[in-house]
mmCIF file of C-alpha atoms in Angstrom:
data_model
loop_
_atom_site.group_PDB
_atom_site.id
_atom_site.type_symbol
_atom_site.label_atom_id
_atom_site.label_comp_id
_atom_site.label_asym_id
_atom_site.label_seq_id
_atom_site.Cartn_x
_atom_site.Cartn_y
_atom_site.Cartn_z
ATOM 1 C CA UNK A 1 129.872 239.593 209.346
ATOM 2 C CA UNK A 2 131.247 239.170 212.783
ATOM 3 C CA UNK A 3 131.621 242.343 215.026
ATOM 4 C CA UNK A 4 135.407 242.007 215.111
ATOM 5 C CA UNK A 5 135.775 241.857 211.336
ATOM 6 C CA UNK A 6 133.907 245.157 211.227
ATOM 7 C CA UNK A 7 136.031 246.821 214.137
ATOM 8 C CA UNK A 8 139.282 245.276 211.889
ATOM 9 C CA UNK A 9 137.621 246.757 208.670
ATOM 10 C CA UNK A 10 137.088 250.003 210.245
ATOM 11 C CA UNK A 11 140.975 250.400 211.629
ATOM 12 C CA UNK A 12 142.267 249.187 207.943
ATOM 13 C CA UNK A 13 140.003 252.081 206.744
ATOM 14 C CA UNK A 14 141.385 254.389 208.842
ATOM 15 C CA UNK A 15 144.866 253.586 208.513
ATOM 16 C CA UNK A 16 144.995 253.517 204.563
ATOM 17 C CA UNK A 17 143.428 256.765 204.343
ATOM 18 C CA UNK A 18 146.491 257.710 206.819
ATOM 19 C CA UNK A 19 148.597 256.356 204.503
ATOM 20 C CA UNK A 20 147.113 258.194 201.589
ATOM 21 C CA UNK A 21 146.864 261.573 203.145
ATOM 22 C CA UNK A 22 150.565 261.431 204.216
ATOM 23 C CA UNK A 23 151.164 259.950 200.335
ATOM 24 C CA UNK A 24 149.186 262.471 198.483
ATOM 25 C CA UNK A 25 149.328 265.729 200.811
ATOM 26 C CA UNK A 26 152.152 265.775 203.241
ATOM 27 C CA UNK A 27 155.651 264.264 201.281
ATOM 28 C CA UNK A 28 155.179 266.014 198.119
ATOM 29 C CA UNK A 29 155.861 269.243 200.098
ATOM 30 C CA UNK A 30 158.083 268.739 202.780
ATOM 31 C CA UNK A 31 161.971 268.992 203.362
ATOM 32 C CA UNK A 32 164.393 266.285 203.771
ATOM 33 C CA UNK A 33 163.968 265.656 207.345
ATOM 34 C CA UNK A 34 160.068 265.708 207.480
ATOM 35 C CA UNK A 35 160.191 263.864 204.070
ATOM 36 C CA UNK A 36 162.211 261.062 206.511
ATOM 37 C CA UNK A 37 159.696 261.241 209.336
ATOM 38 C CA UNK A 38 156.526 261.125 207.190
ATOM 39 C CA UNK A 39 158.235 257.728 205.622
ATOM 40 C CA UNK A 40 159.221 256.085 208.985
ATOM 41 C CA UNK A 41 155.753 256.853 210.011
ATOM 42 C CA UNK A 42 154.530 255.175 206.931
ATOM 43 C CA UNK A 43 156.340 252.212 207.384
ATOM 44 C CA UNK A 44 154.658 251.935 210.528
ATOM 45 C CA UNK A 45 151.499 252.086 209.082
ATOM 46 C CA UNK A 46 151.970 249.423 206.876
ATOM 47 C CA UNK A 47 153.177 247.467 209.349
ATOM 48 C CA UNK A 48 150.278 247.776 211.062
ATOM 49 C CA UNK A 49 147.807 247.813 208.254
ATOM 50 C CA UNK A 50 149.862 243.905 207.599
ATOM 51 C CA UNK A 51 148.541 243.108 211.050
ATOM 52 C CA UNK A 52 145.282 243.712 210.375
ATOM 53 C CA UNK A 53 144.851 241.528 207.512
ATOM 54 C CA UNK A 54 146.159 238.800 208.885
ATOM 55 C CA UNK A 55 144.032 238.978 211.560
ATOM 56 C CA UNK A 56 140.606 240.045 209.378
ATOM 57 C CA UNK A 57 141.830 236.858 207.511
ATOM 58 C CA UNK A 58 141.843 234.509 211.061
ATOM 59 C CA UNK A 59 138.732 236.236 211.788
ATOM 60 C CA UNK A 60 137.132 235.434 207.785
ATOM 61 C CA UNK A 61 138.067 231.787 208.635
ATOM 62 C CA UNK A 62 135.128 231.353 211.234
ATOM 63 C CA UNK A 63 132.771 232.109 208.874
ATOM 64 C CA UNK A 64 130.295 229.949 206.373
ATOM 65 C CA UNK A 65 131.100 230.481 202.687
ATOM 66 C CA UNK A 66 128.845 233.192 202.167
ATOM 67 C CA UNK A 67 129.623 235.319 204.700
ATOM 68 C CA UNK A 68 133.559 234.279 203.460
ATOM 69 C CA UNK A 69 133.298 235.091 199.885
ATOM 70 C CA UNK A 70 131.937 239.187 200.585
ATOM 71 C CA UNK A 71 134.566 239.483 203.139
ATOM 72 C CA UNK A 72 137.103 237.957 200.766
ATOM 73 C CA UNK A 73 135.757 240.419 198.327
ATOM 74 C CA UNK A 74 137.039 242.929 200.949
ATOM 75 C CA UNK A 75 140.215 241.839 201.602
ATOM 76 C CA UNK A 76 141.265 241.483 198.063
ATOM 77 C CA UNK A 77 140.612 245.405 197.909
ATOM 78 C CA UNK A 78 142.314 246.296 200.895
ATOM 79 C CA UNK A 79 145.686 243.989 199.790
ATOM 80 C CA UNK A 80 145.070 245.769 196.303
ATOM 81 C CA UNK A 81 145.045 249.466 197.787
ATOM 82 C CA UNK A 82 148.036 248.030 200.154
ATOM 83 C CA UNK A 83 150.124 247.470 197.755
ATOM 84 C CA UNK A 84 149.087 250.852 195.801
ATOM 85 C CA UNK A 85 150.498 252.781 198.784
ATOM 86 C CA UNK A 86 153.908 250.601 198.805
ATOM 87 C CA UNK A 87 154.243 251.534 195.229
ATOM 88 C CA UNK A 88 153.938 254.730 196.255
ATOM 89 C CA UNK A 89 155.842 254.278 199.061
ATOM 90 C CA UNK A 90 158.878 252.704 197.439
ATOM 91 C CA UNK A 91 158.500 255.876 194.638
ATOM 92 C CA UNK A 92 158.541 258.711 197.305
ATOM 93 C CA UNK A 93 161.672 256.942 199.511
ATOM 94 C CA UNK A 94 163.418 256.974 195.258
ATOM 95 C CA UNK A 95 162.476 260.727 195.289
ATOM 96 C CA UNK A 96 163.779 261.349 198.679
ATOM 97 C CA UNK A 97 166.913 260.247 197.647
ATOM 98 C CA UNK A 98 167.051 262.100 194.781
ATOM 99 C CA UNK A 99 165.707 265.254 196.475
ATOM 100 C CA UNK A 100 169.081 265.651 197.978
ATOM 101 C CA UNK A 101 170.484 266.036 194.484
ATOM 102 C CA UNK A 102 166.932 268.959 193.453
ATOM 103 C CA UNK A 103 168.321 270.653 196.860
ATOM 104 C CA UNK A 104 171.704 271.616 195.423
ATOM 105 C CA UNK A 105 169.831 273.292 192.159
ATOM 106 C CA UNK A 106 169.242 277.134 192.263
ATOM 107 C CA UNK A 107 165.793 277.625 194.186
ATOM 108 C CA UNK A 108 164.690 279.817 191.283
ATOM 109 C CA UNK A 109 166.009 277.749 188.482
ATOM 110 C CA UNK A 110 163.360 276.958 185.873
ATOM 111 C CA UNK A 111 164.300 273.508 185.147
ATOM 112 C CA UNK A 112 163.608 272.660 188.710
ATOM 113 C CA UNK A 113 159.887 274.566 188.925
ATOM 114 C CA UNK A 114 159.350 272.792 185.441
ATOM 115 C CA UNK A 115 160.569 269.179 187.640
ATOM 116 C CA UNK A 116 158.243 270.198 190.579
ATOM 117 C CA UNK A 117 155.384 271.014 187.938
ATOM 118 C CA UNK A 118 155.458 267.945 186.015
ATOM 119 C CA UNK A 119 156.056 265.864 189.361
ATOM 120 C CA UNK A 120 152.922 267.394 190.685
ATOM 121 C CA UNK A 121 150.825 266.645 187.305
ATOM 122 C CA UNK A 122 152.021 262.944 187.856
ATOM 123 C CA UNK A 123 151.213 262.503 191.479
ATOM 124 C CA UNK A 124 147.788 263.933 190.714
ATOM 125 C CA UNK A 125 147.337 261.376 187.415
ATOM 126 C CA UNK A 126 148.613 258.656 189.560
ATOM 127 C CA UNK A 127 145.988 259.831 192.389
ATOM 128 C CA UNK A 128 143.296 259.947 189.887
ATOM 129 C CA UNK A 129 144.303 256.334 188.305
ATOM 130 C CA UNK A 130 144.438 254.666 191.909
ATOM 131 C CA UNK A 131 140.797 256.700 192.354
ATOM 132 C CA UNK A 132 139.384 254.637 189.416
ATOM 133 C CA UNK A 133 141.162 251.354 190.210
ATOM 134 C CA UNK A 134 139.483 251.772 193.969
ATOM 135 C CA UNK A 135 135.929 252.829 192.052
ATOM 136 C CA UNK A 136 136.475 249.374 189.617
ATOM 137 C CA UNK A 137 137.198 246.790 192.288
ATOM 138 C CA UNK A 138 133.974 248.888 194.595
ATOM 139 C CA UNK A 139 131.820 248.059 191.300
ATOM 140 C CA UNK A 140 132.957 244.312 191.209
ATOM 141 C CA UNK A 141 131.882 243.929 194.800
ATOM 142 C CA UNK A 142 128.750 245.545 194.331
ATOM 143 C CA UNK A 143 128.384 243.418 191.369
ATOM 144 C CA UNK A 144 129.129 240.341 193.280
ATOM 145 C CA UNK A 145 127.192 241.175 196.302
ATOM 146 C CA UNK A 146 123.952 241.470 193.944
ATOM 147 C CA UNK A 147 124.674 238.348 192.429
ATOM 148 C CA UNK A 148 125.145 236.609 195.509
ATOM 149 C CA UNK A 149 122.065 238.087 197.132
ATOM 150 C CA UNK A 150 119.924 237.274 193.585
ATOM 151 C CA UNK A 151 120.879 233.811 193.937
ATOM 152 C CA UNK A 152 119.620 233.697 197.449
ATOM 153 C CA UNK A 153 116.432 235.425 196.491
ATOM 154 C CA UNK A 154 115.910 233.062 193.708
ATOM 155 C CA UNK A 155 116.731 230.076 196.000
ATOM 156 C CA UNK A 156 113.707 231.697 198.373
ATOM 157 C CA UNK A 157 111.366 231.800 195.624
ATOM 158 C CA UNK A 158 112.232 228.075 194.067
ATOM 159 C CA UNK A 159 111.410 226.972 197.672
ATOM 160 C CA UNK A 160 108.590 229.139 197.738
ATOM 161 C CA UNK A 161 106.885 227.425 194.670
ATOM 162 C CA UNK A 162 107.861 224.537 195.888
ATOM 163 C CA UNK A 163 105.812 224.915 198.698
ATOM 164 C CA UNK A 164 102.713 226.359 196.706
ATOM 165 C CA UNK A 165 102.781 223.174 194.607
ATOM 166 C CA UNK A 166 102.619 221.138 197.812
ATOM 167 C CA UNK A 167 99.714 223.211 199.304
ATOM 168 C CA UNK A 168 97.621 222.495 196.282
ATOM 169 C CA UNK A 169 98.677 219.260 196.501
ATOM 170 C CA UNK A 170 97.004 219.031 199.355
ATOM 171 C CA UNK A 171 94.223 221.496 198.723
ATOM 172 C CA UNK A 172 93.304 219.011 195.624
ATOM 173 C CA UNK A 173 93.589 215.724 197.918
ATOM 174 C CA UNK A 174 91.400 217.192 200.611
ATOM 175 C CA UNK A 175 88.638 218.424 198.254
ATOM 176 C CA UNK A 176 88.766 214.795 196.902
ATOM 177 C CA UNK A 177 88.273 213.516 200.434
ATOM 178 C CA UNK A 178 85.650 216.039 201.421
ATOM 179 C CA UNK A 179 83.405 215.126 198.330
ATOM 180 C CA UNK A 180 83.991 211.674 199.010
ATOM 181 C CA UNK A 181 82.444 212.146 202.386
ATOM 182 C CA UNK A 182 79.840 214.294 201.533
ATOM 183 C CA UNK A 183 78.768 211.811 199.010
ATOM 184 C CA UNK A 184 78.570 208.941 200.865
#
């Protein structure tokens, strides 16, 4: 993997975790305006986080297939947990819109601390489901990178054998030779 793909990697890291902190921590409790801000700023990101792909996928292009396939691996995650945080995106832009209409309910009106309760308990499933989608698609890397690294290894040792059967090839034809000579 080329230096550049790693410096790209390392951004796209950085700016999804953005994304998911601002997601997870910072709109779920904030007012209308900073609600607003934290979105704008979010749309940013993901602008950003767009660039980056593209250019991690100019960058994969340079590359034999091996080295192509594990970053490909890579970039399928990243689009995956992309489009996890537009989904969350698009459903925290719905809420702001309807938080205007939660604002206008009594501050100390039980249906809206039930809302904000069972809101919370479904952010934190939907955290915990996008967790275990992130842990799956880790796992099927892993899984391919071992496969792809077995087959190599196995390549090695066919050659390897390959090789050994040659050397006693040889071995045999030069004992042959040498009792030849000492014979005669």
């Amino acid at each position: 993997m080329s230096d550049q793909f790693t410096r790209y990697e390392e951004d796209l890291i950085g700016f999804i975790k953005s994304c998911k902190t601002i997601l997870a921590d910072k709109i779920p409790i904030a007012q209308a305006d900073e609600r607003k801000s934290f979105i704008r700023q979010l749309r940013q990101i993901t602008d950003d986080i767009s660039r980056i792909i593209e250019d991690m996928e100019i960058e994969m292009r340079k590359f034999g297939p091996n080295s192509r396939a594990s970053m490909n691996n890579k970039l399928k995650q990243y689009k995956l947990d992309v489009e996890i945080i537009q989904k969350e995106m698009k459903k925290a832009i719905d809420v702001s819109s309807n938080f205007r209409n939660y604002q206008s309910i009594n501050q100390n009106d039980p249906e809206r601390n039930k809302l904000l309760q069972i809101h919370s308990s479904l952010m934190n499933t939907n955290d915990t489901i996008v967790r275990s989608t992130q842990i799956a698609i880790e796992t099927e890397q892993l899984g391919n990178n071992v496969l792809t690294e077995l087959n190599e290894q196995g390549e090695r040792l066919r050659n390897a054998n390959d090789q050994l059967d040659d050397t006693k090839s040889a071995l045999y034809r030069s004992k042959r030779i040498l009792k030849k000579l000492s014979m005669g």
